[in-house]
Coordinates of C-alpha atoms in Angstrom, one line a residue:
Chain G
M100 CA 54.6 0.1 43.5
S101 CA 50.9 1.2 45.2
E102 CA 49.9 3.8 47.5
N103 CA 47.7 2.1 50.1
L104 CA 45.0 3.8 52.0
A105 CA 43.7 2.7 54.9
E106 CA 41.1 4.8 55.8
S107 CA 37.3 4.5 53.9
H108 CA 35.6 7.6 52.4
T109 CA 31.9 8.0 52.2
I110 CA 30.1 8.7 49.2
S111 CA 26.2 8.6 49.6
S112 CA 25.8 4.5 50.4
R113 CA 29.3 3.8 48.7
E114 CA 32.3 3.1 50.8
V115 CA 35.6 2.6 49.4
L116 CA 37.0 -0.8 51.3
F117 CA 40.6 0.1 49.7
Q118 CA 42.6 1.8 47.3
T119 CA 45.8 1.3 45.2
S120 CA 47.3 3.5 42.4
N121 CA 45.0 2.2 39.8
A122 CA 42.6 0.3 41.4
S123 CA 39.7 0.6 44.3
I124 CA 37.1 -1.8 45.5
T125 CA 34.0 -0.2 47.0
Q126 CA 30.9 -1.6 48.9
C127 CA 27.4 -0.2 47.9
D128 CA 25.0 -0.7 50.7
A129 CA 21.7 0.2 48.7
Q130 CA 22.6 -2.7 46.4
G131 CA 24.3 -5.0 48.4
K132 CA 27.3 -5.1 45.8
Y133 CA 30.6 -4.3 45.6
I134 CA 32.8 -2.7 42.5
L135 CA 35.9 -3.1 41.2
S136 CA 37.2 -0.1 39.4
F137 CA 40.1 -1.0 37.9
N138 CA 41.7 0.8 34.7
Q139 CA 38.6 2.9 34.0
D140 CA 36.5 -0.1 34.3
Q141 CA 34.2 -0.9 36.8
I142 CA 32.7 -4.1 37.5
E143 CA 30.2 -5.3 40.1
F144 CA 30.2 -8.3 42.3
R145 CA 28.1 -9.8 44.8
A146 CA 29.7 -11.2 48.1
C147 CA 30.6 -14.8 46.8
E148 CA 31.5 -13.6 43.3
L149 CA 34.2 -11.4 44.9
I150 CA 35.4 -14.0 47.1
S151 CA 36.0 -16.3 43.7
F152 CA 37.7 -13.5 42.0
R153 CA 40.0 -12.9 44.7
R154 CA 40.9 -16.9 45.0
K155 CA 41.7 -16.7 41.4
I156 CA 44.1 -14.0 41.3
Q157 CA 45.5 -15.4 44.8
K158 CA 46.2 -18.7 42.5
I159 CA 48.1 -17.0 40.2
D160 CA 51.7 -18.3 40.7
L161 CA 53.8 -15.2 39.7
T162 CA 57.2 -17.4 39.7
K163 CA 56.1 -20.0 37.8
L164 CA 54.6 -17.3 35.5
L165 CA 58.2 -14.9 35.2
A166 CA 59.9 -18.5 34.4
S167 CA 57.8 -19.8 31.6
D168 CA 59.0 -19.0 27.9
T169 CA 55.2 -17.7 27.3
P170 CA 54.3 -13.7 27.8
D171 CA 54.4 -12.5 31.3
I172 CA 50.1 -12.3 31.5
E173 CA 47.7 -14.0 32.9
I174 CA 44.1 -14.5 31.8
V175 CA 41.1 -14.5 34.0
S176 CA 37.5 -14.9 33.1
M177 CA 34.9 -13.6 35.4
P178 CA 31.8 -15.7 34.3
H179 CA 29.1 -13.3 36.1
C180 CA 29.8 -10.3 34.0
D181 CA 30.8 -12.5 30.9
R182 CA 34.1 -10.9 30.7
L183 CA 37.8 -12.2 30.3
F184 CA 40.8 -10.0 31.5
V185 CA 44.4 -10.0 30.6
F186 CA 46.5 -8.9 33.4
T187 CA 50.2 -8.1 33.3
I188 CA 52.6 -9.2 36.4
Q189 CA 52.3 -5.6 37.4
E190 CA 48.7 -5.3 37.5
I191 CA 48.4 -9.1 39.3
L192 CA 50.5 -7.6 41.8
E193 CA 48.2 -4.4 42.4
L194 CA 45.3 -7.0 42.8
K195 CA 46.7 -8.9 45.2
D196 CA 47.6 -6.1 47.3
L197 CA 44.3 -4.5 46.7
F198 CA 42.2 -7.8 48.0
A199 CA 44.6 -8.0 50.9
G200 CA 43.6 -4.6 52.0
T201 CA 39.9 -5.3 51.1
F202 CA 39.4 -8.5 53.1
A203 CA 41.2 -7.0 56.1
M204 CA 38.7 -4.1 55.9
L205 CA 35.8 -6.2 55.5
E206 CA 37.0 -8.9 58.5
L207 CA 37.2 -5.4 60.3
N208 CA 33.8 -4.5 59.8
S209 CA 32.6 -7.9 60.3
L210 CA 34.4 -7.8 63.7
I211 CA 32.7 -4.4 64.4
H212 CA 29.2 -5.5 63.7
K213 CA 29.6 -9.1 65.7
E214 CA 31.1 -7.4 68.8
I215 CA 29.3 -3.9 68.9
I216 CA 26.4 -3.5 66.6
R217 CA 24.6 -6.9 67.2
K218 CA 25.9 -7.4 70.7
G219 CA 24.7 -3.8 71.6
A220 CA 21.2 -4.3 70.1
L221 CA 21.3 -7.8 71.8
I222 CA 21.8 -6.0 75.1
K223 CA 19.5 -3.0 74.5
S224 CA 16.7 -5.6 73.9
N225 CA 16.8 -7.5 77.4
Chain L
M152 CA 28.5 0.5 56.3
K153 CA 26.3 -2.8 56.2
D154 CA 28.0 -5.9 57.0
I155 CA 27.3 -7.4 53.6
I156 CA 30.0 -10.2 53.5
R157 CA 28.5 -11.5 56.4
S158 CA 24.9 -11.3 54.8
Q159 CA 25.7 -13.0 52.2
S160 CA 28.7 -15.5 52.9
V161 CA 28.7 -17.8 56.0
L162 CA 31.8 -19.7 55.8
K163 CA 35.3 -19.3 55.6
E164 CA 37.2 -19.5 52.9
E165 CA 39.7 -22.1 53.9
I166 CA 36.4 -24.3 55.0
I167 CA 34.7 -23.7 51.7
E168 CA 37.9 -25.0 50.0
R169 CA 38.7 -28.1 52.0
I170 CA 34.8 -29.3 51.7
N171 CA 35.4 -28.6 48.0
K172 CA 38.3 -31.4 48.4
Q173 CA 36.2 -33.4 50.4
I174 CA 33.3 -33.5 47.7
K175 CA 35.9 -34.7 45.2
I176 CA 37.3 -37.1 47.7
E177 CA 33.6 -38.6 48.2
A178 CA 33.3 -38.5 44.1
T179 CA 36.6 -40.5 43.8
S180 CA 35.3 -43.0 46.1
S181 CA 32.1 -43.6 44.3
S182 CA 33.8 -44.1 41.2
A183 CA 36.1 -46.7 42.6
Y184 CA 33.5 -48.7 44.3
L185 CA 31.7 -48.5 41.0
A186 CA 34.9 -50.2 39.3
M187 CA 34.9 -52.6 42.3
A188 CA 31.3 -53.6 41.5
G189 CA 32.1 -54.2 37.5
W190 CA 35.1 -56.3 38.4
C191 CA 32.9 -58.6 40.7
D192 CA 30.1 -58.4 38.3
V193 CA 32.0 -59.9 35.4
R194 CA 33.5 -62.8 37.6
G195 CA 30.2 -63.8 39.0
Y196 CA 30.4 -62.6 42.3
D197 CA 27.0 -61.2 42.2
N198 CA 26.3 -60.6 45.8
C199 CA 29.5 -58.6 46.2
A200 CA 28.9 -56.6 43.0
K201 CA 25.7 -55.6 44.9
F202 CA 27.5 -54.4 48.0
F203 CA 29.9 -52.4 45.7
F204 CA 27.3 -50.8 43.8
K205 CA 25.3 -49.9 47.0
Q206 CA 28.6 -48.3 48.4
S207 CA 29.3 -46.4 45.3
D208 CA 25.6 -44.7 45.7
E209 CA 26.4 -44.0 49.3
E210 CA 29.4 -42.3 48.4
R211 CA 27.6 -40.1 46.0
G212 CA 25.1 -39.3 48.7
H213 CA 27.6 -38.1 51.0
Q214 CA 29.2 -36.0 48.0
L215 CA 25.6 -34.4 47.1
K216 CA 25.5 -33.7 51.2
F217 CA 28.4 -31.6 51.1
F218 CA 27.5 -30.3 47.9
H219 CA 24.4 -28.8 49.1
Y220 CA 25.4 -27.7 52.6
L221 CA 28.0 -25.4 50.5
A222 CA 25.3 -24.3 48.3
D223 CA 23.1 -23.6 51.2
M224 CA 25.6 -21.4 52.9
E225 CA 25.8 -19.3 49.8
A226 CA 29.3 -20.6 49.0
E227 CA 30.5 -21.8 45.7
A228 CA 30.5 -25.8 45.4
T229 CA 32.8 -27.3 42.7
S230 CA 31.3 -30.0 40.6
P231 CA 35.0 -32.4 40.6
T232 CA 36.8 -33.7 38.1
I233 CA 37.2 -37.5 38.7
D234 CA 41.0 -38.8 38.5
E235 CA 41.4 -42.4 37.1
V236 CA 40.5 -45.1 39.4
E237 CA 41.9 -48.8 39.9
H238 CA 40.0 -51.2 37.4
E239 CA 42.2 -54.2 38.1
F240 CA 42.4 -56.2 41.3
S241 CA 44.5 -59.6 41.9
S242 CA 41.7 -61.5 43.5
L243 CA 38.2 -60.7 45.3
K244 CA 40.2 -60.0 48.9
S245 CA 42.1 -57.5 47.4
V246 CA 39.0 -55.8 46.2
F247 CA 37.9 -55.7 50.0
E248 CA 41.3 -54.6 51.4
K249 CA 41.5 -51.4 49.1
A250 CA 37.9 -50.6 49.9
L251 CA 39.1 -50.8 53.7
E252 CA 41.9 -48.8 52.9
N253 CA 39.7 -46.1 51.2
E254 CA 37.6 -46.2 54.2
I255 CA 40.3 -45.3 56.5
S256 CA 41.5 -42.6 54.2
V257 CA 37.8 -41.0 54.2
T258 CA 37.7 -41.3 58.1
E259 CA 41.0 -39.5 58.3
S260 CA 40.0 -36.7 55.6
I261 CA 36.5 -36.0 57.5
H262 CA 39.0 -36.2 60.9
D263 CA 40.9 -33.3 59.6
L264 CA 37.8 -31.3 58.3
V265 CA 36.4 -31.8 61.8
R266 CA 39.7 -30.2 63.6
L267 CA 39.7 -27.4 60.9
A268 CA 36.2 -26.6 61.6
R269 CA 37.4 -26.3 65.4
K270 CA 40.4 -24.2 64.9
Q271 CA 38.1 -21.7 62.6
G272 CA 35.6 -21.8 65.7
D273 CA 33.2 -22.8 63.0
I274 CA 30.3 -24.5 65.1
A275 CA 27.6 -24.9 62.2
T276 CA 30.3 -27.0 60.0
E277 CA 31.4 -28.9 63.0
E278 CA 27.8 -29.9 64.0
F279 CA 27.3 -31.1 60.3
L280 CA 30.5 -32.7 60.5
R281 CA 28.9 -35.1 63.3
W282 CA 26.8 -36.7 60.8
F283 CA 30.0 -38.2 58.9
V284 CA 32.1 -38.9 61.7
Q285 CA 29.4 -41.2 62.7
E286 CA 28.6 -42.6 59.1
Q287 CA 32.3 -43.4 58.9
I288 CA 32.7 -45.3 61.9
E289 CA 29.6 -47.6 60.7
E290 CA 31.6 -47.7 56.9
E291 CA 34.7 -48.8 59.0
F292 CA 33.4 -51.3 60.3
V293 CA 31.4 -52.9 57.5
A294 CA 34.7 -52.8 55.4
R295 CA 36.6 -54.5 58.0
K296 CA 34.1 -57.5 58.5
C297 CA 34.4 -58.1 54.8
V298 CA 38.1 -58.3 55.3
E299 CA 37.5 -60.3 58.2
L300 CA 35.4 -62.9 56.0
F301 CA 38.6 -63.6 54.2
D302 CA 40.1 -64.3 57.1
V303 CA 37.8 -67.0 58.8
F304 CA 36.7 -68.6 55.3
G305 CA 39.8 -68.5 53.1
N306 CA 40.4 -67.8 49.5
E307 CA 38.9 -70.9 48.2
K308 CA 36.2 -71.3 45.7
L309 CA 33.7 -72.8 48.5
A310 CA 35.1 -70.1 50.8
I311 CA 34.3 -67.6 48.1
G312 CA 30.8 -68.9 48.2
M313 CA 30.3 -68.8 52.0
I314 CA 31.6 -65.2 51.5
E315 CA 29.0 -64.3 48.7
E316 CA 26.2 -65.6 51.0
R317 CA 27.2 -63.4 54.0
I318 CA 28.4 -60.3 52.7
L319 CA 24.9 -58.3 52.1
S320 CA 23.9 -59.0 55.5
I321 CA 27.0 -57.4 57.7
E322 CA 25.6 -54.5 59.2
Y323 CA 26.9 -52.3 62.0
D324 CA 24.3 -52.2 65.1
G325 CA 25.9 -49.3 66.2
G326 CA 27.8 -50.7 69.2
E327 CA 24.3 -52.0 70.6

């Protein structure tokens, strides 16, 4: 369904963390924020808002959604930007994929900072 | 690339979710003790009612302690919805038995949380939980002593009077 890109691209102070066919998440160092680009929309998140949004997407039970008589859509609110989104099953799958990749990259980046950058700085100062 | 996620969020998601669950457990405990206090109060067990009002306040204090910890760690703390608690009891003794059962459940939940913090290598949370581990030793001790009063004095009217006299003086001396 989606083409995952493992590598990140540098665009000034912005780095693409992960990208799928129709979506990407970018980190902006200057603003200390994350930007979700999805279907021509761009939404900014603070770290805790991004984590909270990921939790909402992860909690969507696709089997239950498919089995129900209601339309196969899920309404997700994003209170921090005062918006409501209606996602199809395909979009939910893509977002789940996007978040899995993004958070793997973020964990990797944290690990690099912990083990190489911060430890390196400590060794230098000693 | 900056490590923004580490700068803005300290705790791992599994820990945040589990602490939010604990907030709900503490809130439910507070509500359950309030119901017990009300049951005792209308039946004239004034000291037992005082005991449970105090317990209810303490549980609310625990809830806030967890809530503040999450907020201080830049994590989203959830103000919980509270499920229905028991309002009807067959006897005063059964009220205290329920209270002891509740404390045992809370202790087990705190210990599970400590184990999770250890598994995740979250030293800050493990250290934060140390106070709760100690607190539960005291809470369980007091709840157990309350039930023991019924074993010593019985369930008759005169015995209940003697329990009423003693209930507020039960204290944990920290093993001294």
